[in-house]
Coordinates of C-alpha atoms in Angstrom, one line a residue:
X1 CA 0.0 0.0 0.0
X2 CA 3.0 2.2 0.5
X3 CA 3.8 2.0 -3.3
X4 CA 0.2 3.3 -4.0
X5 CA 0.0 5.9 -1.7
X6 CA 3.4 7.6 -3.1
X7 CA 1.9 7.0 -6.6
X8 CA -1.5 9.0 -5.2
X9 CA 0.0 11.8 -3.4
X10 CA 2.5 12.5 -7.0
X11 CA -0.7 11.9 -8.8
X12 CA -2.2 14.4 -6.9
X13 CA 0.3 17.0 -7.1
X14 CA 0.5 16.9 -10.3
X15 CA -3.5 17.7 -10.9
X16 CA -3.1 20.3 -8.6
X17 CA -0.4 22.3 -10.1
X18 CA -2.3 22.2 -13.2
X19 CA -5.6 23.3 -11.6
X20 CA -3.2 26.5 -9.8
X21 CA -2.1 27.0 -13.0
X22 CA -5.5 27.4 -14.7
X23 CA -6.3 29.8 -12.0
X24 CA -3.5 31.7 -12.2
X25 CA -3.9 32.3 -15.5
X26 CA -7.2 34.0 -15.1
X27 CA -6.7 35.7 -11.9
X28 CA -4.9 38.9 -13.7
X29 CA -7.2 39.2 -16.2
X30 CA -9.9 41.3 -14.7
X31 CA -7.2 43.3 -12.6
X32 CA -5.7 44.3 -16.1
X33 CA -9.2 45.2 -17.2
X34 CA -9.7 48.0 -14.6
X35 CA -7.1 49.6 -16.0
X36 CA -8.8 49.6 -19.5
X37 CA -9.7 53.1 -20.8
X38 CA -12.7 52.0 -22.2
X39 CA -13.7 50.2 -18.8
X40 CA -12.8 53.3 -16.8
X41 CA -15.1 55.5 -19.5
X42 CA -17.9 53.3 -19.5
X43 CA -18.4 52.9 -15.6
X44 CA -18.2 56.4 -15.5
X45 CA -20.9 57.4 -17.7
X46 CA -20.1 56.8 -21.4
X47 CA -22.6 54.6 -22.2
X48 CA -21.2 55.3 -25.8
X49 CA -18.3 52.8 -24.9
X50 CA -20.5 49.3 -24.2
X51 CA -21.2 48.5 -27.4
X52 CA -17.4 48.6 -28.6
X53 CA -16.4 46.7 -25.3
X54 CA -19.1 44.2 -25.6
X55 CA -17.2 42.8 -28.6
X56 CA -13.9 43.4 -27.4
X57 CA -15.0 41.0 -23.9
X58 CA -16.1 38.5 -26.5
X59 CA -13.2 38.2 -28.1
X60 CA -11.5 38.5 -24.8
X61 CA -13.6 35.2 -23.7
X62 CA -12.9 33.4 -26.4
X63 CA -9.2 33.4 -26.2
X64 CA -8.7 33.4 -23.0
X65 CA -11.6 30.3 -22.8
X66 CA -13.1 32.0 -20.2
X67 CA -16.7 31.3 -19.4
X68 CA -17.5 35.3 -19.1
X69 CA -16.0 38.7 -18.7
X70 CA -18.3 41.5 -17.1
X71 CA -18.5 45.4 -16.4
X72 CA -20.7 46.5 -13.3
X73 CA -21.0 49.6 -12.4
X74 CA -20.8 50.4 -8.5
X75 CA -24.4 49.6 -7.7
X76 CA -23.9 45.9 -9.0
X77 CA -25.9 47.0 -12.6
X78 CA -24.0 45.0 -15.6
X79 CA -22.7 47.4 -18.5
X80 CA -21.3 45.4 -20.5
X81 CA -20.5 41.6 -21.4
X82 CA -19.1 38.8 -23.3
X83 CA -22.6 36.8 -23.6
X84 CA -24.2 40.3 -24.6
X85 CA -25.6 39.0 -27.7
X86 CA -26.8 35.5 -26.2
X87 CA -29.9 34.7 -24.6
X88 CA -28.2 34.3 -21.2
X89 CA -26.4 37.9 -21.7
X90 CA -25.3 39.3 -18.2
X91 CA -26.1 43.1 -19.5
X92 CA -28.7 44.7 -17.5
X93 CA -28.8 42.0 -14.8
X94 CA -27.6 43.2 -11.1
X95 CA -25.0 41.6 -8.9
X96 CA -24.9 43.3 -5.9
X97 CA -26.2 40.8 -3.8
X98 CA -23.3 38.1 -4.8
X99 CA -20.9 37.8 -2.2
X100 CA -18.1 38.7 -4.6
X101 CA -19.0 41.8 -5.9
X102 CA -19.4 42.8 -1.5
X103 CA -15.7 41.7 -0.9
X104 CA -14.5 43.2 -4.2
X105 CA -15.7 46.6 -3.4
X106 CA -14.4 46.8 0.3
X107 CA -11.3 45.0 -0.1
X108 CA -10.2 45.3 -3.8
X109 CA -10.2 42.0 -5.3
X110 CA -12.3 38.5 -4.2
X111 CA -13.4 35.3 -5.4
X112 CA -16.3 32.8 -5.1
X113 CA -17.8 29.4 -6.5
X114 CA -21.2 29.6 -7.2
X115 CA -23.8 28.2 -9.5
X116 CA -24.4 31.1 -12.2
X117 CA -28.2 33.1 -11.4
X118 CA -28.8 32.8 -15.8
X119 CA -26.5 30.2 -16.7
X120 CA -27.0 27.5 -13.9
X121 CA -24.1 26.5 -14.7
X122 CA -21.5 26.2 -11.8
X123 CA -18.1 28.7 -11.9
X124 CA -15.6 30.6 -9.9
X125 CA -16.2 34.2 -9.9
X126 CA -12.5 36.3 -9.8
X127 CA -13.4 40.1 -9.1
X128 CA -11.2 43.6 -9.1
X129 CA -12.6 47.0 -7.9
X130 CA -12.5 49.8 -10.8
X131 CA -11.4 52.8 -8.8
X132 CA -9.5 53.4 -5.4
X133 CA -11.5 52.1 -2.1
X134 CA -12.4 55.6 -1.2
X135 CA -14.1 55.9 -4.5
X136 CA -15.0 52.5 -6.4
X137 CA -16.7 53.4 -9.9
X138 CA -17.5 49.6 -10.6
X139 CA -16.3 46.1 -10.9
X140 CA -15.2 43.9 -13.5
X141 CA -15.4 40.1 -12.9
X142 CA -14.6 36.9 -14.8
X143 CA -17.0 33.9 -14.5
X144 CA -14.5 30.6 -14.8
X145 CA -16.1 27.2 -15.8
X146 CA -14.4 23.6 -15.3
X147 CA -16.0 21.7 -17.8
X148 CA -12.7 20.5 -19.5
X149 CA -11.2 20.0 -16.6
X150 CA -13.7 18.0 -15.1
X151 CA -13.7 15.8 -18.7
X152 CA -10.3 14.9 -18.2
X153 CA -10.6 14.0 -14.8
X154 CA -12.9 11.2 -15.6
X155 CA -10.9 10.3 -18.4
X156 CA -8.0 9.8 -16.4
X157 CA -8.7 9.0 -12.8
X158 CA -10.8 6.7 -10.6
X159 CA -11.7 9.6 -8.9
X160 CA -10.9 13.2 -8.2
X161 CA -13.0 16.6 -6.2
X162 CA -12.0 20.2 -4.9
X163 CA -13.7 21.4 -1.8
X164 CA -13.7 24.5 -0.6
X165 CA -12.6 25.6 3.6
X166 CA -16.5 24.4 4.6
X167 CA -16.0 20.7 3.0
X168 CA -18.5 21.6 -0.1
X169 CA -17.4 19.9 -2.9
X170 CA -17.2 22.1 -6.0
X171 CA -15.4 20.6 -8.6
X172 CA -15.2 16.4 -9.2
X173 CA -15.0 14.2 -11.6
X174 CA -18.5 12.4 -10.6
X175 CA -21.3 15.0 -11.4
X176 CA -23.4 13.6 -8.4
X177 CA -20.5 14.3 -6.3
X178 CA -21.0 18.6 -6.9
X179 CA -22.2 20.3 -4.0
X180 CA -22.1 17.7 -1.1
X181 CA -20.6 18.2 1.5
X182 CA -18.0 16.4 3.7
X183 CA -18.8 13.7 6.2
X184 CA -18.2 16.1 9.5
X185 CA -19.0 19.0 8.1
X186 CA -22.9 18.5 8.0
X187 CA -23.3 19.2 11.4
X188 CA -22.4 22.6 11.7
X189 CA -24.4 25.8 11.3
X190 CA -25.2 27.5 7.8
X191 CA -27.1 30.1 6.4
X192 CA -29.9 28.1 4.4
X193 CA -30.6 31.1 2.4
X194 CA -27.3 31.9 1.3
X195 CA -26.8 28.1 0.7
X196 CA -29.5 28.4 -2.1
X197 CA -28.5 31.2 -3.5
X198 CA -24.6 30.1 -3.5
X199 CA -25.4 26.1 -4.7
X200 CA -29.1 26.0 -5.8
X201 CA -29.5 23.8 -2.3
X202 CA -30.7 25.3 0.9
X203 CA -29.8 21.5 2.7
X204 CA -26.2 20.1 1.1
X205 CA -26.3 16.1 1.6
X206 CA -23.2 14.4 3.1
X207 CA -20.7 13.2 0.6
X208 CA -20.9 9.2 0.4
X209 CA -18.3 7.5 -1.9
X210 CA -18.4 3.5 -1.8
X211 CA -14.5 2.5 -1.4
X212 CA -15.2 -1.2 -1.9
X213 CA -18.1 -2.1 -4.0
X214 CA -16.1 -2.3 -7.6
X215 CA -17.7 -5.0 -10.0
X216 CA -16.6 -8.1 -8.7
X217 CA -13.0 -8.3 -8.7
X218 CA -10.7 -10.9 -7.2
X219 CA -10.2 -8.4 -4.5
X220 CA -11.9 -5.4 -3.1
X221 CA -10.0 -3.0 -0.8
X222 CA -10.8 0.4 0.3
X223 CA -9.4 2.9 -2.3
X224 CA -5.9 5.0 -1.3
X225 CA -7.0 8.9 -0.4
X226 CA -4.5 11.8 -1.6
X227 CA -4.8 15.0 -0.7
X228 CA -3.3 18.3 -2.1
X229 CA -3.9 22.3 -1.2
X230 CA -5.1 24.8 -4.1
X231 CA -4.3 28.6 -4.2
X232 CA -7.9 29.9 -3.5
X233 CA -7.6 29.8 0.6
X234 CA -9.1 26.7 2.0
X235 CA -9.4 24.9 -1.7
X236 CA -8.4 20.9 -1.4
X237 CA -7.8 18.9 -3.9
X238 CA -8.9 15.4 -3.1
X239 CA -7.7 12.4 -5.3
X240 CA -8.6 8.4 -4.9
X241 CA -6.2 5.4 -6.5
X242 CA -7.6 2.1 -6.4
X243 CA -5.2 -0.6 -5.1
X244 CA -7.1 -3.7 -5.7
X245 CA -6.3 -4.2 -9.4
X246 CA -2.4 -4.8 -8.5
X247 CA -3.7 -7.0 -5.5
X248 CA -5.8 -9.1 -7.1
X249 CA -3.4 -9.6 -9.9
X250 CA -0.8 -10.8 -7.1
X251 CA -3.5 -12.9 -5.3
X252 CA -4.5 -14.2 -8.9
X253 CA -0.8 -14.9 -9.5
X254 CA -0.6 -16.8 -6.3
X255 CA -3.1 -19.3 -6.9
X256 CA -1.9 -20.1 -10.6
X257 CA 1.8 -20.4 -9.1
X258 CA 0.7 -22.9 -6.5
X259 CA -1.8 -24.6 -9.4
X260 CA 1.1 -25.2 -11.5
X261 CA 3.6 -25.6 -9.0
X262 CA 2.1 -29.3 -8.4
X263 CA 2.2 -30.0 -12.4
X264 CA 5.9 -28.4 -13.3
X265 CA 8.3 -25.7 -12.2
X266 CA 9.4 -25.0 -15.2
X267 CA 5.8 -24.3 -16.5
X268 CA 5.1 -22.0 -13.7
X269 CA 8.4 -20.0 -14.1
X270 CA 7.1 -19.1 -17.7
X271 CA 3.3 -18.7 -16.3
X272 CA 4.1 -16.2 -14.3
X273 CA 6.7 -14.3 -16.5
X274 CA 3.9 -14.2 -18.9
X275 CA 1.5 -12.9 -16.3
X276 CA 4.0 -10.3 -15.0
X277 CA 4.9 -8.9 -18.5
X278 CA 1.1 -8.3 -19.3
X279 CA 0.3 -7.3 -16.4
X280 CA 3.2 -4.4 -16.7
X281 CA 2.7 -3.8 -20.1
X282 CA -1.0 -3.0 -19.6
X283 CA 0.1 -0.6 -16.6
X284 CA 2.8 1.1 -18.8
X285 CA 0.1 2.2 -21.1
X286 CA -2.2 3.0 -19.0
X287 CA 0.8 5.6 -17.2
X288 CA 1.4 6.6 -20.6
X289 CA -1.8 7.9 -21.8
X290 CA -2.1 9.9 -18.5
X291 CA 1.1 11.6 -18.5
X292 CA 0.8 12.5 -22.1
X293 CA -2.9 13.9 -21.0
X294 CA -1.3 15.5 -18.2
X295 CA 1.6 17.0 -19.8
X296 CA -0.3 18.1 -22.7
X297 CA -2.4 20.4 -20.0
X298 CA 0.7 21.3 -17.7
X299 CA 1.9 22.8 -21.2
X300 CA -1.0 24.6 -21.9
X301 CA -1.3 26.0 -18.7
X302 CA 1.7 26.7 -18.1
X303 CA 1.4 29.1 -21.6
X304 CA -1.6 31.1 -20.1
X305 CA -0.2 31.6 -16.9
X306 CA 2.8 33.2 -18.9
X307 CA 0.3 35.2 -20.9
X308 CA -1.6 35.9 -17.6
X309 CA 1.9 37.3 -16.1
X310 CA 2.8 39.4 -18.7
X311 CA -0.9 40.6 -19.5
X312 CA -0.4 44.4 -17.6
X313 CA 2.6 44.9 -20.0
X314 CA 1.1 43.7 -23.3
X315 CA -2.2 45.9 -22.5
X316 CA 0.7 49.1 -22.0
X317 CA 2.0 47.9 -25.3
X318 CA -1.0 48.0 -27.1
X319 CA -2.4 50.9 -25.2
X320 CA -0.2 53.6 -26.2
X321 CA -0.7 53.0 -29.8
X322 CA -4.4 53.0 -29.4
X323 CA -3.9 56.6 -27.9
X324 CA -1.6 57.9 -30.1
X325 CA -3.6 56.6 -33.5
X326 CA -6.1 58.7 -32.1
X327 CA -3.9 62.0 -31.3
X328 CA -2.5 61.4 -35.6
X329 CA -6.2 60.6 -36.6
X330 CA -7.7 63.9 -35.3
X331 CA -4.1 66.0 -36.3
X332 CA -4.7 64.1 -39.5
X333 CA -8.1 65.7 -40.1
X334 CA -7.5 69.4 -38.8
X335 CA -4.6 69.0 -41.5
X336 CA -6.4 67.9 -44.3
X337 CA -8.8 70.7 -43.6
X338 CA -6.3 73.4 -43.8
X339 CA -5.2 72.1 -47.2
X340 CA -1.8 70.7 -45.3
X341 CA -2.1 67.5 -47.0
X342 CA 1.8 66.4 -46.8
X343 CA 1.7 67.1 -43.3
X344 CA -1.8 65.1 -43.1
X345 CA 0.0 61.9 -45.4
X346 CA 2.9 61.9 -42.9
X347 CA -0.1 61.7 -39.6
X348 CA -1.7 58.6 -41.6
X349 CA 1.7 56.7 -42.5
X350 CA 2.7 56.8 -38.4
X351 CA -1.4 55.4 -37.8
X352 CA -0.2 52.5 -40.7
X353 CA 2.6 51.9 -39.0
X354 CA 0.9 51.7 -35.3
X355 CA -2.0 49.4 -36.3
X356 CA 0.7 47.3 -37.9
X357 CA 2.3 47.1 -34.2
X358 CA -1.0 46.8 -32.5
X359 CA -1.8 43.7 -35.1
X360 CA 2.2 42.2 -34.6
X361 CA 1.3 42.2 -30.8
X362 CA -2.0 40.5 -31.4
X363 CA -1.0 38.0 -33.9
X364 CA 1.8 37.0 -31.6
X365 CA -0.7 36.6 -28.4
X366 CA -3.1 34.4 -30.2
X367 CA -0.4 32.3 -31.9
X368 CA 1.0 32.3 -28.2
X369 CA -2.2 31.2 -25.9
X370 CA -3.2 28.5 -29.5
X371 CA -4.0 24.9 -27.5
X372 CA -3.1 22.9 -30.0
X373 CA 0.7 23.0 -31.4
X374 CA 0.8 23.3 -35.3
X375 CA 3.3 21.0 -37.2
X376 CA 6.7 21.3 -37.2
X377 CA 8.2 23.7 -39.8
X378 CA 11.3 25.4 -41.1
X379 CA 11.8 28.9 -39.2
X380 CA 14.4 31.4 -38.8
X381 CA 15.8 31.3 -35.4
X382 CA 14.9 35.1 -35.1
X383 CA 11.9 34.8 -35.9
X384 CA 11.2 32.7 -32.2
X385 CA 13.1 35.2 -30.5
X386 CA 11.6 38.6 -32.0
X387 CA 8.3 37.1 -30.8
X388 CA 9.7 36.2 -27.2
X389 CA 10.8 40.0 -26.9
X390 CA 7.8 41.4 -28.1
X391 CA 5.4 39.4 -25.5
X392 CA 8.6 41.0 -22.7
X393 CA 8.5 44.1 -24.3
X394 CA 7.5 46.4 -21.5
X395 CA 9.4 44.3 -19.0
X396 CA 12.3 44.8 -21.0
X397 CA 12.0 48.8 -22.0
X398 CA 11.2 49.2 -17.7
X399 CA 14.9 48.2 -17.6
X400 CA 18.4 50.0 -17.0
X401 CA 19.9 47.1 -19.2
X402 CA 18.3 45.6 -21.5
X403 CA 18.4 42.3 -23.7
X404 CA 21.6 42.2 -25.4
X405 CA 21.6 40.2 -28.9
X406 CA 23.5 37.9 -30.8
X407 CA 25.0 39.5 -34.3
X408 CA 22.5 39.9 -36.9
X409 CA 24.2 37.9 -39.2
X410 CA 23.2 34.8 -37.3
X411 CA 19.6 35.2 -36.8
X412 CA 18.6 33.9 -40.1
X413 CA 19.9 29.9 -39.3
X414 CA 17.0 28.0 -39.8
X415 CA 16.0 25.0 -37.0
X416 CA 12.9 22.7 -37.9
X417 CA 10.7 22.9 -35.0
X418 CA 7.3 24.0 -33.5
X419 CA 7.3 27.9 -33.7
X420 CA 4.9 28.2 -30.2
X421 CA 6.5 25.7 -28.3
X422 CA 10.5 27.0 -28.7
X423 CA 8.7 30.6 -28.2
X424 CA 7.1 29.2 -24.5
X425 CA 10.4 27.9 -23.7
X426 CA 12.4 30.9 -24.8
X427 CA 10.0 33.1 -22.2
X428 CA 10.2 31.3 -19.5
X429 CA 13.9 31.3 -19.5
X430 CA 14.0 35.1 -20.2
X431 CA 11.3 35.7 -17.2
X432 CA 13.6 33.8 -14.7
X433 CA 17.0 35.5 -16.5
X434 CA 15.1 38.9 -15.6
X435 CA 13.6 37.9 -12.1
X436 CA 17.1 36.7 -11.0
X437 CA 18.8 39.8 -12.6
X438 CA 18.9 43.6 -10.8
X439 CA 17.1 45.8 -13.2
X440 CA 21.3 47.1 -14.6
X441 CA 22.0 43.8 -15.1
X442 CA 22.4 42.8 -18.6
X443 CA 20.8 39.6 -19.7
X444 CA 22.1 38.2 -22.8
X445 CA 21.2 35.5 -25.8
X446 CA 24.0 33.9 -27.4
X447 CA 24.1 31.4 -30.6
X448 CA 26.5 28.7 -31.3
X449 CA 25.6 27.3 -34.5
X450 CA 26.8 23.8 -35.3
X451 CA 26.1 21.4 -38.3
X452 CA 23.3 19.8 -36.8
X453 CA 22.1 21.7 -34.0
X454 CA 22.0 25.6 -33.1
X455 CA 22.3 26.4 -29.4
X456 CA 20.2 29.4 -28.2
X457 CA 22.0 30.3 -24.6
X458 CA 20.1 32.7 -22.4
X459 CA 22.8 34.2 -19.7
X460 CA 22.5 36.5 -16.7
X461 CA 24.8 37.9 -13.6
X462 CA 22.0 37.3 -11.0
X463 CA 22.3 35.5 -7.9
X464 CA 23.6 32.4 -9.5
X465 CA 22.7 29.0 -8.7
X466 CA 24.2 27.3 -5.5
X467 CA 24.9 23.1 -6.1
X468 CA 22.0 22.1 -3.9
X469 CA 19.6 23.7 -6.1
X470 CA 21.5 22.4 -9.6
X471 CA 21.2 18.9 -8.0
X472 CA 17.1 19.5 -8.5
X473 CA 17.0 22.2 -11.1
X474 CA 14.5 20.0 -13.3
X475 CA 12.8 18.0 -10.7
X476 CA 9.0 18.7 -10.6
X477 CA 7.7 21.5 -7.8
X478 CA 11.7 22.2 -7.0
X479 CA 11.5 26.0 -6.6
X480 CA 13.8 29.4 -5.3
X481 CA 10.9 31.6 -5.9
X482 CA 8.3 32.8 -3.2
X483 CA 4.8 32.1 -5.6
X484 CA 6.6 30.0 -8.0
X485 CA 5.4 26.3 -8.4
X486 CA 8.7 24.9 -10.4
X487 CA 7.6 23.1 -13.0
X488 CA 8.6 26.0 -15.7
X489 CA 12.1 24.4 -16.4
X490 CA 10.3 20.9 -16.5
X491 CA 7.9 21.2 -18.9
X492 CA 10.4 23.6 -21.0
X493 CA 13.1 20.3 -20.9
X494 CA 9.8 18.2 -21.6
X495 CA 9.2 20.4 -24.9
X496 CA 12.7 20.5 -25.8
X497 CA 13.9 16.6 -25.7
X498 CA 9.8 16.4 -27.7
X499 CA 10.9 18.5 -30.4
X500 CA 14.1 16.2 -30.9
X501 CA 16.4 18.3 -28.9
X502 CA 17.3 19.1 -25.1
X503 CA 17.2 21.9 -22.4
X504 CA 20.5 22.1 -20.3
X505 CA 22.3 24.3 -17.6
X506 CA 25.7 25.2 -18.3
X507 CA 26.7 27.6 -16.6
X508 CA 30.0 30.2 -17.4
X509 CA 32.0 31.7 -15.0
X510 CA 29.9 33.9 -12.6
X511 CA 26.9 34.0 -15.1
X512 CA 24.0 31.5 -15.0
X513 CA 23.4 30.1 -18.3
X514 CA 20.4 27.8 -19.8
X515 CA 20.9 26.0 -23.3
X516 CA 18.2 25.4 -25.6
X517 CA 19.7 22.8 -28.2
X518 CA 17.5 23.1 -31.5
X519 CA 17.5 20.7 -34.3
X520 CA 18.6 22.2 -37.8
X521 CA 16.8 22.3 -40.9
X522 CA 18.7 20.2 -43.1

């Protein structure tokens, strides 16, 4: 049981840092939306705005897969909305009485599970207050659903629930599970009312889970409990492993060893070889196909919460050019009024040339945040590390020192990988280069280019790397940082040896030093 249990609790940590990762990735969003100009506008009295934003959120929604994006204003009234052309549209509907929207509004940002008033469908609310606390103009909040999630749960476990700090199961694997409540935690005192309003149940029934009753195998043993903490506070995640198919298999083994020990022991030496190797071979694939699943969503995650990170800076980015097209646009006209027409053709070659950056940083987030990798194909090495530097941009500019790059003449090699996946790599090495790294100390990439191979090294003078922490640099959840969950340089190695190459530290001298080694196009 020992063997089980270890293969549980890594099980478990494993769903859980892709469920923090999820979250992370949507937590910034709406904190970057109250920031928004056309947020700000709109919850203070341009009504002009909503129709603009409403398509803006549902594009917004769509990349980001959230569930809904909202604008109240500060009596709880929506303004705008992703769903604001779908039968369950938000606009118009008032949240004031949602426990989120309360906590937002006193204490700047909250969160809370609930089943949705319109949709009645189950979510996680994430709120941030538009406005200081002294004088809140509004909220804007992002509804969060778990269908996928919960999908690959049941494709992939014997069974798997969150719970929040009261016991009440909100997320499982099992439907019926949804909204019980833990054996222990029935007895105590709730509000009935808020219950109902929260879960669509004013009474939450205990949680019952049959740990034996499993069809009829050789054995039946209760099932092997893990158990895992999630960032909202109080969240656990709570994962079962069923032992018996390994014991029965042993017990089954037992009995046709002792069967055919009375005929030969030279046909029960083969037996049981036989019986071993299937056995294994049908555990192997079952291990397989759940890592791959699991990796696959530790990937994706992983990209969001990158995107998620870096969101403030790429709205600064594309915010100043959305100002200043309209500062040229309104020159532009006065010009071409007063018969200054060169002047005027100068005003609308710099708003060509800013939509052209606006649409650069745009293209490069969706190709960024895509869920499914495209094929491999022959790229120019600069073309994955322009697109690194432009998702860093305003990190970067925020600087003393900046990025300094290899020579030009090197940055057409071509390598024959995934374009996305070397990109995700590349920015999480450059986001731990600059975290490490005071902000006038240079962080450099360097290429060696070899016949097969070209080596993309990201260096920095930071605070190095001591040898316990090398001994563990690429172990899963192995982390120097504060909020990190260290599994960036995993899954980066992970993409790298999948793409036919490798992810290595090498360090020179006083400066730490990660290698990305990329196949050649041949």
């Amino acid at each position: 049981m020992g063997e089980e249990a270890n293969a549980a609790r890594n099980e478990a940590a494993i769903l859980a840092a892709s469920l923090n990762s999820e979250l992370d990735k949507f937590s910034l969003l709406p904190m970057a939306l109250t920031r928004d100009p056309q947020v700000k506008a709109l919850v203070e009295g341009d009504l002009g705005e909503a129709a603009s934003l409403n398509r803006r959120l549902e594009t917004l929604a769509t990349q980001s897969d959230a569930a809904a994006i909202y604008v109240m204003e500060r009596d709880g009234r929506t303004l705008a909305a992703s769903n604001w052309n779908l039968p369950t549209s938000f606009v118009g509907s008032n949240y004031a009485f949602r426990d989120y929207f309360k906590r937002a509004i006193e204490r700047g940002s909250a969160t809370q599970f609930a089943l949705g008033t319109v949709s009645r469908k189950p979510g996680l609310y994430i709120a941030s207050r538009i406005g200081p606390a002294g004088k809140p103009s509004g909220i804007v909040a992002v509804k969060v659903e778990f269908d996928a999630t919960e999908d690959s749960w049941r494709r992939t476990t014997r069974g798997v629930y969150v719970t929040d700090a009261d016991g009440v199961v909100l997320l499982a694997s099992d439907p019926s599970w949804r909204f019980h409540i833990l054996p222990g935690n029935e007895a105590k005192e709730r509000d009935l009312d808020l219950d109902l309003k929260q879960f669509g149940l004013s009474k939450l029934p205990a949680l019952e889970i049959d740990q034996r009753d499993r069809g009829g195998e050789i054995v039946q043993v209760p099932l092997v409990e893990a158990q895992q903490t999630i960032s909202p506070a109080g969240w656990d995640l709570h994962l079962f492993v069923d032992p018996s198919p390994r014991i029965a298999a042993a017990v089954a083994t037992g009995r046709l060893a002792f069967v055919l020990a009375l005929a030969a022991l030279g046909a029960l030496a083969i037996a049981a070889l036989l019986v071993r190797r299937r056995h294994r071979t049908r555990e192997a694939a079952v291990v397989a196909e759940r890592t791959a699943i699991l990796r696959d969503q530790l990937s994706q995650a992983n990209r969001l919460a990158t995107l998620g990170q870096i969101s403030a800076g790429v709205n600064h980015e594309i915010g100043q050019p959305v100002a200043a097209l309209r500062v040229f646009a309104e020159t532009g006209e006065k010009l071409v009024t007063s018969g200054r027409s060169d002047e005027a053709a100068a005003n609308f070659r710099e708003i060509t040339r800013l939509a052209d950056r606006i649409g650069r940083i745009t293209g490069e987030l969706r190709r960024f945040s895509r869920r499914n990798p495209a094929e491999p194909r022959v790229a120019a090495i600069r073309e994955i590390i322009e697109g690194a530097l432009l998702l860093l941009h305003d990190r970067i500019v925020s600087r003393e020192a900046g990025i300094l790059l290899p020579p030009a003449e090197l940055l057409d090699v071509e390598v024959a990988a995934e374009h996305v996946r070397l990109e995700q790599v590349l920015v999480n090495l450059l986001q731990n280069a600059l975290d490490a790294s005071g902000p006038e100390a240079p962080v450099s990439i360097e290429l060696t280019i070899a016949e097969h191979d070209v080596r993309l090294h990201v260096l920095d003078e930071g605070s190095g790397i001591d040898e316990l922490q090398k001994e563990k640099l690429f172990h899963p959840f192995a982390t120097t940082k504060q909020d990190g969950l260290g599994l960036g340089l995993v899954i980066s190695r992970d993409i790298m040896r999948d793409l036919g190459g490798d992810l290595i530290f090498a360090p020179r001298a006083n400066r730490t030093c990660f290698t990305m080694i990329i196949p050649r196009s041949l």
